[in-house]
Tab-separated table of C-alpha atoms and ligand atoms in Angstrom:
chain	number	residue	atom	x	y	z
A	1	UNK	CA	15.633	28.041	37.723
A	2	UNK	CA	15.444	30.262	34.674
A	3	UNK	CA	15.171	29.252	31.028
A	4	UNK	CA	17.505	31.246	28.818
A	5	UNK	CA	18.011	31.569	25.082
A	6	UNK	CA	21.420	32.611	23.763
A	7	UNK	CA	20.947	33.953	20.267
A	8	UNK	CA	23.105	35.671	17.657
A	9	UNK	CA	21.775	39.043	16.492
A	10	UNK	CA	23.894	39.397	13.350
A	11	UNK	CA	24.804	36.978	10.550
A	12	UNK	CA	26.240	34.261	12.780
A	13	UNK	CA	29.634	33.688	14.432
A	14	UNK	CA	28.924	36.298	17.117
A	15	UNK	CA	30.749	34.036	19.629
A	16	UNK	CA	27.592	32.390	20.940
A	17	UNK	CA	29.677	29.337	21.912
A	18	UNK	CA	31.656	31.352	24.464
A	19	UNK	CA	28.498	32.835	26.018
A	20	UNK	CA	26.687	29.490	26.155
A	21	UNK	CA	29.722	28.015	27.883
A	22	UNK	CA	29.770	30.903	30.384
A	23	UNK	CA	26.075	30.576	31.195
A	24	UNK	CA	25.747	26.774	31.262
A	25	UNK	CA	26.749	26.364	34.933
A	26	UNK	CA	23.543	28.217	35.841
A	27	UNK	CA	21.405	25.666	33.935
A	28	UNK	CA	20.727	21.920	33.956
A	29	UNK	CA	19.954	21.297	30.305
A	30	UNK	CA	21.440	22.745	27.097
A	31	UNK	CA	19.422	22.472	23.894
A	32	UNK	CA	20.238	22.982	20.224
A	33	UNK	CA	16.905	23.715	18.523
A	34	UNK	CA	17.827	24.655	14.941
A	35	UNK	CA	20.329	24.114	12.173
A	36	UNK	CA	22.802	21.267	12.011
A	37	UNK	CA	26.493	20.836	11.337
A	38	UNK	CA	26.498	24.193	9.521
A	39	UNK	CA	27.185	25.800	12.906
A	40	UNK	CA	30.676	26.230	14.286
A	41	UNK	CA	30.756	27.203	17.952
A	42	UNK	CA	34.109	27.731	19.631
A	43	UNK	CA	34.954	27.495	23.309
A	44	UNK	CA	38.441	28.300	24.599
A	45	UNK	CA	39.334	27.323	28.114
A	46	UNK	CA	42.652	26.753	29.877
A	47	UNK	CA	44.438	27.153	26.570
A	48	UNK	CA	42.375	24.388	24.923
A	49	UNK	CA	40.085	25.120	21.977
A	50	UNK	CA	36.931	23.103	21.315
A	51	UNK	CA	34.889	23.485	18.136
A	52	UNK	CA	31.371	22.108	18.090
A	53	UNK	CA	29.314	21.898	14.984
A	54	UNK	CA	26.283	19.669	15.546
A	55	UNK	CA	26.473	18.970	19.268
A	56	UNK	CA	25.371	21.558	21.841
A	57	UNK	CA	28.182	23.394	23.593
A	58	UNK	CA	26.817	21.916	26.829
A	59	UNK	CA	28.559	18.595	26.066
A	60	UNK	CA	31.775	20.166	27.320
A	61	UNK	CA	30.211	20.004	30.795
A	62	UNK	CA	29.226	16.327	31.171
A	63	UNK	CA	27.283	16.987	34.377
A	64	UNK	CA	24.653	18.785	32.265
A	65	UNK	CA	22.031	17.189	30.033
A	66	UNK	CA	22.644	18.116	26.392
A	67	UNK	CA	19.858	17.815	23.848
A	68	UNK	CA	19.699	17.893	20.064
A	69	UNK	CA	16.031	18.697	19.692
A	70	UNK	CA	13.524	18.007	16.925
A	71	UNK	CA	14.251	21.245	15.024
A	72	UNK	CA	17.824	20.198	14.222
A	73	UNK	CA	18.868	18.281	11.103
A	74	UNK	CA	21.295	15.476	11.915
A	75	UNK	CA	24.051	14.062	9.730
A	76	UNK	CA	24.845	10.768	11.498
A	77	UNK	CA	28.542	10.433	10.497
A	78	UNK	CA	29.185	13.950	11.753
A	79	UNK	CA	27.322	13.226	14.986
A	80	UNK	CA	29.412	10.113	15.625
A	81	UNK	CA	32.631	11.856	14.653
A	82	UNK	CA	32.002	14.687	17.124
A	83	UNK	CA	31.193	12.205	19.883
A	84	UNK	CA	34.403	10.266	19.100
A	85	UNK	CA	36.487	13.452	19.047
A	86	UNK	CA	35.191	14.527	22.443
A	87	UNK	CA	35.839	11.112	23.952
A	88	UNK	CA	39.347	11.138	22.472
A	89	UNK	CA	39.867	14.515	24.165
A	90	UNK	CA	38.910	12.925	27.491
A	91	UNK	CA	35.399	14.381	27.678
A	92	UNK	CA	32.874	11.680	28.599
A	93	UNK	CA	29.812	11.472	26.349
A	94	UNK	CA	27.022	9.056	27.222
A	95	UNK	CA	23.613	9.494	28.799
A	96	UNK	CA	24.303	13.224	29.066
A	97	UNK	CA	23.587	13.590	25.328
A	98	UNK	CA	20.197	12.912	23.758
A	99	UNK	CA	18.967	13.269	20.175
A	100	UNK	CA	15.348	13.721	19.248
A	101	UNK	CA	13.674	10.875	17.376
A	102	UNK	CA	11.828	13.648	15.495
A	103	UNK	CA	14.955	15.379	14.179
A	104	UNK	CA	15.362	14.914	10.429
A	105	UNK	CA	18.259	12.988	8.934
A	106	UNK	CA	20.702	14.269	6.324
A	107	UNK	CA	21.651	11.732	3.638
A	108	UNK	CA	24.412	11.833	0.998
A	109	UNK	CA	21.888	12.775	-1.687
A	110	UNK	CA	21.172	15.982	0.250
A	111	UNK	CA	24.834	16.943	0.022
A	112	UNK	CA	24.850	16.240	-3.709
A	113	UNK	CA	21.630	18.190	-4.268
A	114	UNK	CA	23.102	21.182	-2.457
A	115	UNK	CA	26.356	20.960	-4.422
A	116	UNK	CA	24.413	21.027	-7.696
A	117	UNK	CA	22.131	23.850	-6.514
A	118	UNK	CA	25.090	25.992	-5.560
A	119	UNK	CA	26.964	25.262	-8.800
A	120	UNK	CA	23.898	25.622	-10.994
A	121	UNK	CA	22.553	28.574	-12.944
A	122	UNK	CA	20.235	29.701	-10.114
A	123	UNK	CA	21.022	31.715	-7.070
A	124	UNK	CA	24.116	30.517	-5.237
A	125	UNK	CA	23.774	31.370	-1.562
A	126	UNK	CA	27.270	30.446	-0.492
A	127	UNK	CA	26.079	27.699	1.849
A	128	UNK	CA	28.246	25.601	4.130
A	129	UNK	CA	27.644	22.538	1.935
A	130	UNK	CA	26.365	20.435	4.837
A	131	UNK	CA	23.066	19.402	3.240
A	132	UNK	CA	21.043	21.676	5.500
A	133	UNK	CA	18.731	23.284	2.917
A	134	UNK	CA	17.799	20.102	1.003
A	135	UNK	CA	17.103	18.231	4.254
A	136	UNK	CA	14.770	20.936	5.606
A	137	UNK	CA	13.146	21.037	2.164
A	138	UNK	CA	12.383	17.318	2.445
A	139	UNK	CA	11.136	17.744	6.004
A	140	UNK	CA	8.569	20.325	4.970
A	141	UNK	CA	7.784	18.540	1.695
A	142	UNK	CA	7.049	15.288	3.627
A	143	UNK	CA	7.456	12.988	0.603
A	144	UNK	CA	11.175	12.317	1.153
A	145	UNK	CA	11.697	13.264	4.792
A	146	UNK	CA	13.167	10.690	7.188
A	147	UNK	CA	13.418	11.196	10.930
A	148	UNK	CA	16.051	9.899	13.344
A	149	UNK	CA	13.508	7.543	14.969
A	150	UNK	CA	12.962	5.807	11.615
A	151	UNK	CA	16.628	4.757	11.527
A	152	UNK	CA	15.774	2.220	14.239
A	153	UNK	CA	13.320	0.279	12.031
A	154	UNK	CA	15.466	-1.561	9.445
A	155	UNK	CA	12.717	-2.948	7.211
A	156	UNK	CA	10.803	0.310	7.134
A	157	UNK	CA	14.004	2.295	6.483
A	158	UNK	CA	14.967	0.058	3.548
A	159	UNK	CA	11.547	0.331	1.936
A	160	UNK	CA	11.418	4.099	2.352
A	161	UNK	CA	14.977	4.581	1.085
A	162	UNK	CA	14.318	2.482	-2.021
A	163	UNK	CA	11.498	4.820	-2.990
A	164	UNK	CA	13.245	8.004	-1.942
A	165	UNK	CA	16.640	7.244	-3.503
A	166	UNK	CA	15.032	6.281	-6.849
A	167	UNK	CA	13.219	9.609	-6.850
A	168	UNK	CA	16.321	11.537	-5.769
A	169	UNK	CA	18.440	9.895	-8.468
A	170	UNK	CA	15.952	11.083	-11.106
A	171	UNK	CA	16.043	14.638	-9.723
A	172	UNK	CA	19.827	14.713	-9.439
A	173	UNK	CA	20.300	13.408	-12.972
A	174	UNK	CA	17.891	16.032	-14.259
A	175	UNK	CA	19.876	18.741	-12.488
A	176	UNK	CA	23.179	17.713	-14.043
A	177	UNK	CA	24.499	15.061	-16.404
A	178	UNK	CA	27.480	14.742	-14.031
A	179	UNK	CA	25.388	14.258	-10.930
A	180	UNK	CA	26.364	11.534	-8.504
A	181	UNK	CA	23.583	8.996	-7.996
A	182	UNK	CA	23.094	6.561	-5.122
A	183	UNK	CA	22.360	2.914	-4.390
A	184	UNK	CA	19.470	2.700	-1.899
A	185	UNK	CA	20.557	-0.572	-0.304
A	186	UNK	CA	24.102	0.629	0.170
A	187	UNK	CA	22.919	3.874	1.763
A	188	UNK	CA	20.543	1.878	3.946
A	189	UNK	CA	23.258	-0.556	5.130
A	190	UNK	CA	25.518	2.335	6.007
A	191	UNK	CA	22.791	4.207	7.910
A	192	UNK	CA	21.781	1.061	9.805
A	193	UNK	CA	25.341	0.890	11.074
A	194	UNK	CA	25.174	4.516	12.163
A	195	UNK	CA	21.791	3.828	13.757
A	196	UNK	CA	23.184	1.073	15.967
A	197	UNK	CA	25.818	3.447	17.299
A	198	UNK	CA	23.286	6.251	17.730
A	199	UNK	CA	20.621	4.080	19.385
A	200	UNK	CA	21.569	4.908	23.009
A	201	UNK	CA	21.309	8.626	22.281
A	202	UNK	CA	17.895	8.597	20.561
A	203	UNK	CA	14.837	9.507	22.576
A	204	UNK	CA	11.689	11.617	22.748
A	205	UNK	CA	13.408	14.850	23.730
A	206	UNK	CA	10.155	16.817	23.897
A	207	UNK	CA	9.037	14.570	26.767
A	208	UNK	CA	12.477	14.881	28.351
A	209	UNK	CA	12.272	18.684	28.203
A	210	UNK	CA	8.715	18.751	29.560
A	211	UNK	CA	9.858	16.571	32.460
A	212	UNK	CA	12.816	18.891	33.039
A	213	UNK	CA	10.492	21.894	33.175
A	214	UNK	CA	8.155	20.085	35.573
A	215	UNK	CA	11.130	19.337	37.815
A	216	UNK	CA	11.981	23.057	37.862
A	217	UNK	CA	15.206	22.605	35.920
A	218	UNK	CA	16.848	25.473	34.053
A	219	UNK	CA	17.134	25.068	30.279
A	220	UNK	CA	19.530	26.973	28.070
A	221	UNK	CA	18.662	27.166	24.376
A	222	UNK	CA	21.703	27.531	22.145
A	223	UNK	CA	20.793	29.091	18.816
A	224	UNK	CA	22.841	28.262	15.767
A	225	UNK	CA	23.482	30.917	13.102
A	226	UNK	CA	22.336	34.523	13.606
A	227	UNK	CA	18.902	36.127	13.497
A	228	UNK	CA	19.672	37.830	10.156
A	229	UNK	CA	20.002	34.298	8.716
A	230	UNK	CA	16.538	33.269	10.000
A	231	UNK	CA	14.543	31.764	7.122
A	232	UNK	CA	11.432	33.824	7.909
A	233	UNK	CA	12.868	37.016	9.329
A	234	UNK	CA	16.379	37.266	7.861
A	235	UNK	CA	17.756	38.563	4.576
A	236	UNK	CA	15.932	35.996	2.443
A	237	UNK	CA	16.955	34.240	0.218
A	238	UNK	CA	20.465	34.683	1.625
A	239	UNK	CA	19.619	32.887	4.843
A	240	UNK	CA	19.802	29.423	6.316
A	241	UNK	CA	16.797	27.063	6.232
A	242	UNK	CA	15.700	27.219	9.859
A	243	UNK	CA	14.464	29.733	12.418
A	244	UNK	CA	17.718	30.807	13.981
A	245	UNK	CA	16.054	33.539	16.050
A	246	UNK	CA	14.230	32.495	19.251
A	247	UNK	CA	11.184	32.102	16.983
A	248	UNK	CA	12.562	28.586	16.483
A	249	UNK	CA	12.608	27.615	20.166
A	250	UNK	CA	8.984	26.543	20.395
A	251	UNK	CA	8.749	24.599	17.145
A	252	UNK	CA	12.315	23.321	17.386
A	253	UNK	CA	12.147	21.928	20.922
A	254	UNK	CA	8.539	21.627	22.035
A	255	UNK	CA	9.163	24.055	24.896
A	256	UNK	CA	6.623	26.891	24.691
A	257	UNK	CA	8.248	30.245	23.997
A	258	UNK	CA	6.429	31.696	27.022
A	259	UNK	CA	8.601	29.527	29.259
A	260	UNK	CA	11.657	31.572	28.240
A	261	UNK	CA	12.644	33.881	31.090
A	262	UNK	CA	15.676	35.496	29.561
A	263	UNK	CA	17.003	36.138	26.068
A	264	UNK	CA	20.673	37.064	25.767
A	265	UNK	CA	21.432	38.645	22.393
A	266	UNK	CA	25.035	38.090	21.314
A	267	UNK	CA	26.676	40.765	19.156
A	268	UNK	CA	30.134	41.330	17.819
A	269	UNK	CA	31.655	44.786	18.250
A	270	UNK	CA	31.623	44.915	14.433
A	271	UNK	CA	29.840	42.789	11.799
A	272	UNK	CA	30.802	39.698	9.822
A	273	UNK	CA	29.034	37.593	7.260
A	274	UNK	CA	30.003	34.378	5.452
A	275	UNK	CA	28.397	33.544	2.155
A	276	UNK	CA	26.512	35.849	-0.175
A	277	UNK	CA	23.847	38.474	0.439
A	278	UNK	CA	23.484	42.173	1.221
A	279	UNK	CA	25.782	43.666	3.859
A	280	UNK	CA	25.469	47.479	3.999
A	281	UNK	CA	28.414	48.137	6.335
A	282	UNK	CA	30.887	45.803	4.604
A	283	UNK	CA	34.441	47.158	4.452
A	284	UNK	CA	36.295	46.190	1.297
A	285	UNK	CA	39.419	48.013	2.360
A	286	UNK	CA	42.433	47.861	4.630
A	287	UNK	CA	40.319	48.276	7.770
A	288	UNK	CA	38.137	45.302	6.830
A	289	UNK	CA	41.288	43.309	6.180
A	290	UNK	CA	42.765	44.355	9.532
A	291	UNK	CA	39.597	43.307	11.380
A	292	UNK	CA	39.652	39.967	9.551
A	293	UNK	CA	43.273	39.412	10.504
A	294	UNK	CA	43.020	40.531	14.126
A	295	UNK	CA	39.684	38.785	14.724
A	296	UNK	CA	40.846	35.650	12.854
A	297	UNK	CA	37.659	35.938	10.862
A	298	UNK	CA	37.752	32.692	8.925
A	299	UNK	CA	34.790	30.291	8.982
A	300	UNK	CA	34.895	27.559	11.643
A	301	UNK	CA	33.104	25.093	9.354
A	302	UNK	CA	34.390	25.944	5.874
A	303	UNK	CA	37.520	28.029	6.532
A	304	UNK	CA	36.183	30.737	4.196
A	305	UNK	CA	37.315	34.319	4.939
A	306	UNK	CA	34.437	36.122	6.620
A	307	UNK	CA	33.303	39.426	5.145
A	308	UNK	CA	33.911	42.168	7.736
A	309	UNK	CA	32.350	45.581	8.358
A	310	UNK	CA	31.290	48.158	10.935
A	311	UNK	CA	28.605	47.544	13.538
A	312	UNK	CA	25.121	47.962	12.101
A	313	UNK	CA	22.793	49.341	14.773
A	314	UNK	CA	19.812	49.425	12.383
A	315	UNK	CA	20.057	45.680	11.768
A	316	UNK	CA	20.629	44.836	15.434
A	317	UNK	CA	17.772	47.058	16.667
A	318	UNK	CA	15.575	44.938	14.408
A	319	UNK	CA	16.929	41.534	15.472
A	320	UNK	CA	16.946	42.497	19.170
A	321	UNK	CA	13.239	43.298	18.858
A	322	UNK	CA	12.642	40.074	16.943
A	323	UNK	CA	14.464	38.056	19.591
A	324	UNK	CA	12.868	39.871	22.510
A	325	UNK	CA	16.404	40.367	23.838
A	326	UNK	CA	16.575	41.375	27.496
A	327	UNK	CA	20.284	42.098	27.452
A	328	UNK	CA	23.305	41.983	25.199
A	329	UNK	CA	26.681	40.264	25.284
A	330	UNK	CA	29.197	42.367	23.351
A	331	UNK	CA	31.945	40.184	21.927
A	332	UNK	CA	35.391	40.643	20.362
A	333	UNK	CA	35.745	44.241	21.557
A	334	UNK	CA	39.530	43.690	21.675
A	335	UNK	CA	39.611	43.258	17.893
A	336	UNK	CA	38.878	46.984	17.459
A	337	UNK	CA	41.891	47.995	19.570
A	338	UNK	CA	44.040	48.544	16.488
A	339	UNK	CA	41.634	50.862	14.685
A	340	UNK	CA	42.052	54.677	14.883
A	341	UNK	CA	38.390	55.559	14.479
A	342	UNK	CA	35.327	53.355	14.775
A	343	UNK	CA	32.094	53.855	12.865
A	344	UNK	CA	28.605	52.727	13.827
A	345	UNK	CA	25.815	52.601	11.269
A	346	UNK	CA	22.869	54.454	12.814
A	347	UNK	CA	20.577	54.688	9.755
A	348	UNK	CA	20.518	53.903	6.047
A	349	UNK	CA	20.060	56.125	3.056
A	350	UNK	CA	18.409	55.018	-0.153
A	351	UNK	CA	17.337	57.199	-3.101
A	352	UNK	CA	18.125	60.281	-1.012
A	353	UNK	CA	15.752	59.126	1.747
A	354	UNK	CA	16.805	58.346	5.288
A	355	UNK	CA	15.701	54.909	6.509
A	356	UNK	CA	15.680	54.225	10.250
A	357	UNK	CA	14.266	50.711	10.258
A	358	UNK	CA	15.617	47.512	8.749
A	359	UNK	CA	14.070	46.947	5.285
A	360	UNK	CA	12.003	43.775	5.083
A	361	UNK	CA	13.354	43.044	1.618
A	362	UNK	CA	16.916	41.880	0.913
A	363	UNK	CA	16.803	43.596	-2.473
A	364	UNK	CA	15.975	46.959	-0.855
A	365	UNK	CA	18.761	46.342	1.635
A	366	UNK	CA	21.137	45.892	-1.287
A	367	UNK	CA	20.504	49.543	-2.207
A	368	UNK	CA	20.892	50.943	1.303
A	369	UNK	CA	23.963	53.026	2.077
A	370	UNK	CA	25.014	53.288	5.721
A	371	UNK	CA	24.829	56.575	7.620
A	372	UNK	CA	27.717	56.542	10.069
A	373	UNK	CA	28.518	58.062	13.385
A	374	UNK	CA	32.250	57.951	14.109
A	375	UNK	CA	33.869	57.565	17.507
A	376	UNK	CA	37.552	57.699	18.464
A	377	UNK	CA	39.355	54.387	18.898
A	378	UNK	CA	41.386	53.564	22.002
A	379	UNK	CA	44.509	52.124	20.382
A	380	UNK	CA	45.544	50.087	23.376
A	381	UNK	CA	45.481	46.496	24.500
A	382	UNK	CA	42.295	45.625	26.436
A	383	UNK	CA	42.415	41.829	26.536
A	384	UNK	CA	43.452	41.852	30.204
A	385	UNK	CA	40.521	44.037	31.332
A	386	UNK	CA	38.228	42.244	33.797
A	387	UNK	CA	36.036	45.145	34.994
A	388	UNK	CA	34.361	47.939	33.028
A	389	UNK	CA	36.641	50.393	34.818
A	390	UNK	CA	39.707	48.602	33.367
A	391	UNK	CA	38.663	49.670	29.866
A	392	UNK	CA	40.033	52.885	28.365
A	393	UNK	CA	37.554	55.763	28.299
A	394	UNK	CA	37.081	55.581	24.510
A	395	UNK	CA	36.219	51.873	24.735
A	396	UNK	CA	33.696	52.567	27.489
A	397	UNK	CA	32.173	55.342	25.362
A	398	UNK	CA	31.811	52.945	22.422
A	399	UNK	CA	30.071	50.353	24.594
A	400	UNK	CA	27.765	52.992	26.125
A	401	UNK	CA	26.878	54.390	22.708
A	402	UNK	CA	25.941	50.923	21.401
A	403	UNK	CA	23.787	50.290	24.451
A	404	UNK	CA	22.098	53.670	23.966
A	405	UNK	CA	21.426	53.093	20.256
A	406	UNK	CA	20.066	49.591	20.894
A	407	UNK	CA	18.158	50.613	24.009
A	408	UNK	CA	19.364	47.545	25.878
A	409	UNK	CA	21.819	46.904	28.694
A	410	UNK	CA	25.146	45.311	27.792
A	411	UNK	CA	25.645	42.796	30.586
A	412	UNK	CA	28.746	40.990	29.296
A	413	UNK	CA	31.771	42.341	27.421
A	414	UNK	CA	34.255	39.913	25.911
A	415	UNK	CA	37.860	40.973	25.339
A	416	UNK	CA	39.378	37.685	24.193
A	417	UNK	CA	38.418	34.106	23.328
A	418	UNK	CA	39.197	32.597	26.734
A	419	UNK	CA	36.520	32.071	29.402
A	420	UNK	CA	38.577	34.347	31.665
A	421	UNK	CA	38.655	37.232	29.197
A	422	UNK	CA	35.216	38.395	30.162
A	423	UNK	CA	33.814	41.475	31.872
A	424	UNK	CA	30.523	41.130	33.746
A	425	UNK	CA	28.891	44.558	33.903
B	501	LIG	P1	29.714	31.258	17.197
B	501	LIG	O1	29.433	30.487	15.967
B	501	LIG	O2	28.740	32.373	17.408
B	501	LIG	O3	29.844	30.408	18.430
B	501	LIG	O4	31.125	31.952	16.989
B	501	LIG	P2	32.447	31.269	16.336
B	501	LIG	O5	33.008	30.311	17.304
B	501	LIG	O6	32.166	30.798	14.961
B	501	LIG	O7	33.376	32.537	16.154
B	501	LIG	C1	33.792	33.321	17.227
B	501	LIG	C2	35.331	33.305	17.290
B	501	LIG	O8	35.783	34.354	18.112
B	501	LIG	C3	35.887	32.049	17.911
B	501	LIG	O9	37.106	31.733	17.292
B	501	LIG	C4	36.123	32.439	19.365
B	501	LIG	O10	37.137	31.682	20.004
B	501	LIG	C5	36.548	33.864	19.211
B	501	LIG	N1	36.215	34.774	20.314
B	501	LIG	C6	35.163	34.707	21.175
B	501	LIG	N2	35.123	35.800	21.965
B	501	LIG	C7	36.191	36.555	21.598
B	501	LIG	C8	36.689	37.843	22.015
B	501	LIG	O11	36.132	38.518	22.863
B	501	LIG	N3	37.812	38.290	21.388
B	501	LIG	C9	38.454	37.598	20.423
B	501	LIG	N4	39.549	38.133	19.889
B	501	LIG	N5	37.996	36.406	19.986
B	501	LIG	C10	36.867	35.907	20.557
B	502	LIG	P1	27.111	29.684	13.601
B	502	LIG	O1	26.152	28.896	14.435
B	502	LIG	C1	27.759	32.044	9.973
B	502	LIG	C2	25.474	30.876	6.435
B	502	LIG	C3	26.235	30.308	5.251
B	502	LIG	C4	25.356	30.795	4.114
B	502	LIG	C5	23.949	30.660	4.692
B	502	LIG	C6	23.239	29.376	4.302
B	502	LIG	O2	28.520	29.231	13.692
B	502	LIG	O3	26.931	31.146	13.845
B	502	LIG	P2	23.526	26.836	5.069
B	502	LIG	O4	24.698	25.926	4.979
B	502	LIG	O5	23.023	27.053	6.448
B	502	LIG	O6	22.423	26.478	4.128
B	502	LIG	O7	24.089	28.253	4.531
B	502	LIG	O8	24.102	30.703	6.105
B	502	LIG	N1	25.702	30.182	7.718
B	502	LIG	C7	26.427	30.681	8.725
B	502	LIG	N2	27.141	31.819	8.794
B	502	LIG	N3	27.654	31.240	11.045
B	502	LIG	C8	26.922	30.110	11.002
B	502	LIG	O9	26.678	29.339	12.094
B	502	LIG	C9	26.293	29.760	9.792
B	502	LIG	N4	25.527	28.727	9.386
B	502	LIG	C10	25.154	28.997	8.131
B	502	LIG	O10	27.540	30.844	5.186
B	502	LIG	O11	25.587	32.162	3.864
B	503	LIG	MG1	30.358	29.968	14.179
């Protein structure tokens, strides 16, 4: 069976959740390898909507093994809340979900540190406020990092937290006179309670995945965020703190990248971005507003309005190459049905020069103006289309032009949120 990575090629919210859900029946294991509860993945089926933040979308199919691998940062109350919510919705969660003992743990002081960072005089990124950045910082810094496996050793946890919380309180107080500080023993007691509830889920997921590979099982890797938010390859510093491109699969799961057989790049028919940072094709006009309204472009995690703009083929050519995408899933095509003319950014212009490749520097990107190619819209409802031939000619031309510009086949077209509203090409 094949190993597949489903990855977003823009700034997140490309509708990865829907594609993961569509492809899971062809796999045995579904793995989240990066990020944490900053993700918001939506699956709509039979009129029911499920939103997953920290758990892999695979949990909606209890017959599959779902894994939160070592590259993820875990906020225990959120983990338990999502498990409870699924159970309340009648979806069994038990041995089918495993969490890596190597995943790092998010604590309340991470949330406070992020709040102060974002409110402070430095560079606000417009984060989701889920403690992601500070937790990854502690992971790499090693002095204050705590892993999920350590939650199961009460004495050790208490000793470590006493040292860490004292240090954190000093840092937080230095950042702001109004900073919230924490009591190590209270935090420890609370986390020991979480740990007892999490105990059955915690395991060495790297071993589990190696065993799955040896047994010839198919693994699906579900990326969180989009490749333009990748900490190494995205629009730094306006990125998240993990490798959201498939670059993160190896380090974030222990499965060698060379075991990936297929990379499905997920793209929206236009572009959105939440939070700050350069966005050359952003539309601050009525069309942007119409796309936001029709596409219901409001953040799954924070409810913030998403910034909307035209499709950026320069950016996606870059991320498709970065991801090693074999094929593309084109999502939310129906949202463009109300627009008279549709533009695609095919190059940038800066200081009178034409730029055909994605600038490696977010500050250069800030100065890039899009060069557009404009195609006619189709101005008709397409959400009932189930075959390429059901699409109006102008919609087919748009899809073909994107495929041509990106030099990749578009194997899936999505015309609505429901599982059924999908065209396999
Ligand atoms: P993810 O983070 O990449 O999984 O994407 P999100 O779930 O944050 O955002 C995608 C949104 O678009 C969700 O509300 C989906 O239900 C919805 N959606 C998915 N595919 C389509 C589509 O083809 N058309 C429309 N109109 N909505 C879609
Ligand atoms: P999914 O998986 C869209 C953005 C935030 C912010 C930046 C850093 O649903 O596609 P963070 O909280 O990660 O430190 O915030 O990254 N961001 C996302 N944008 N979709 C996401 O996830 C995102 N996760 C983080 O808005 O700009
Ligand atoms: Mg999302």
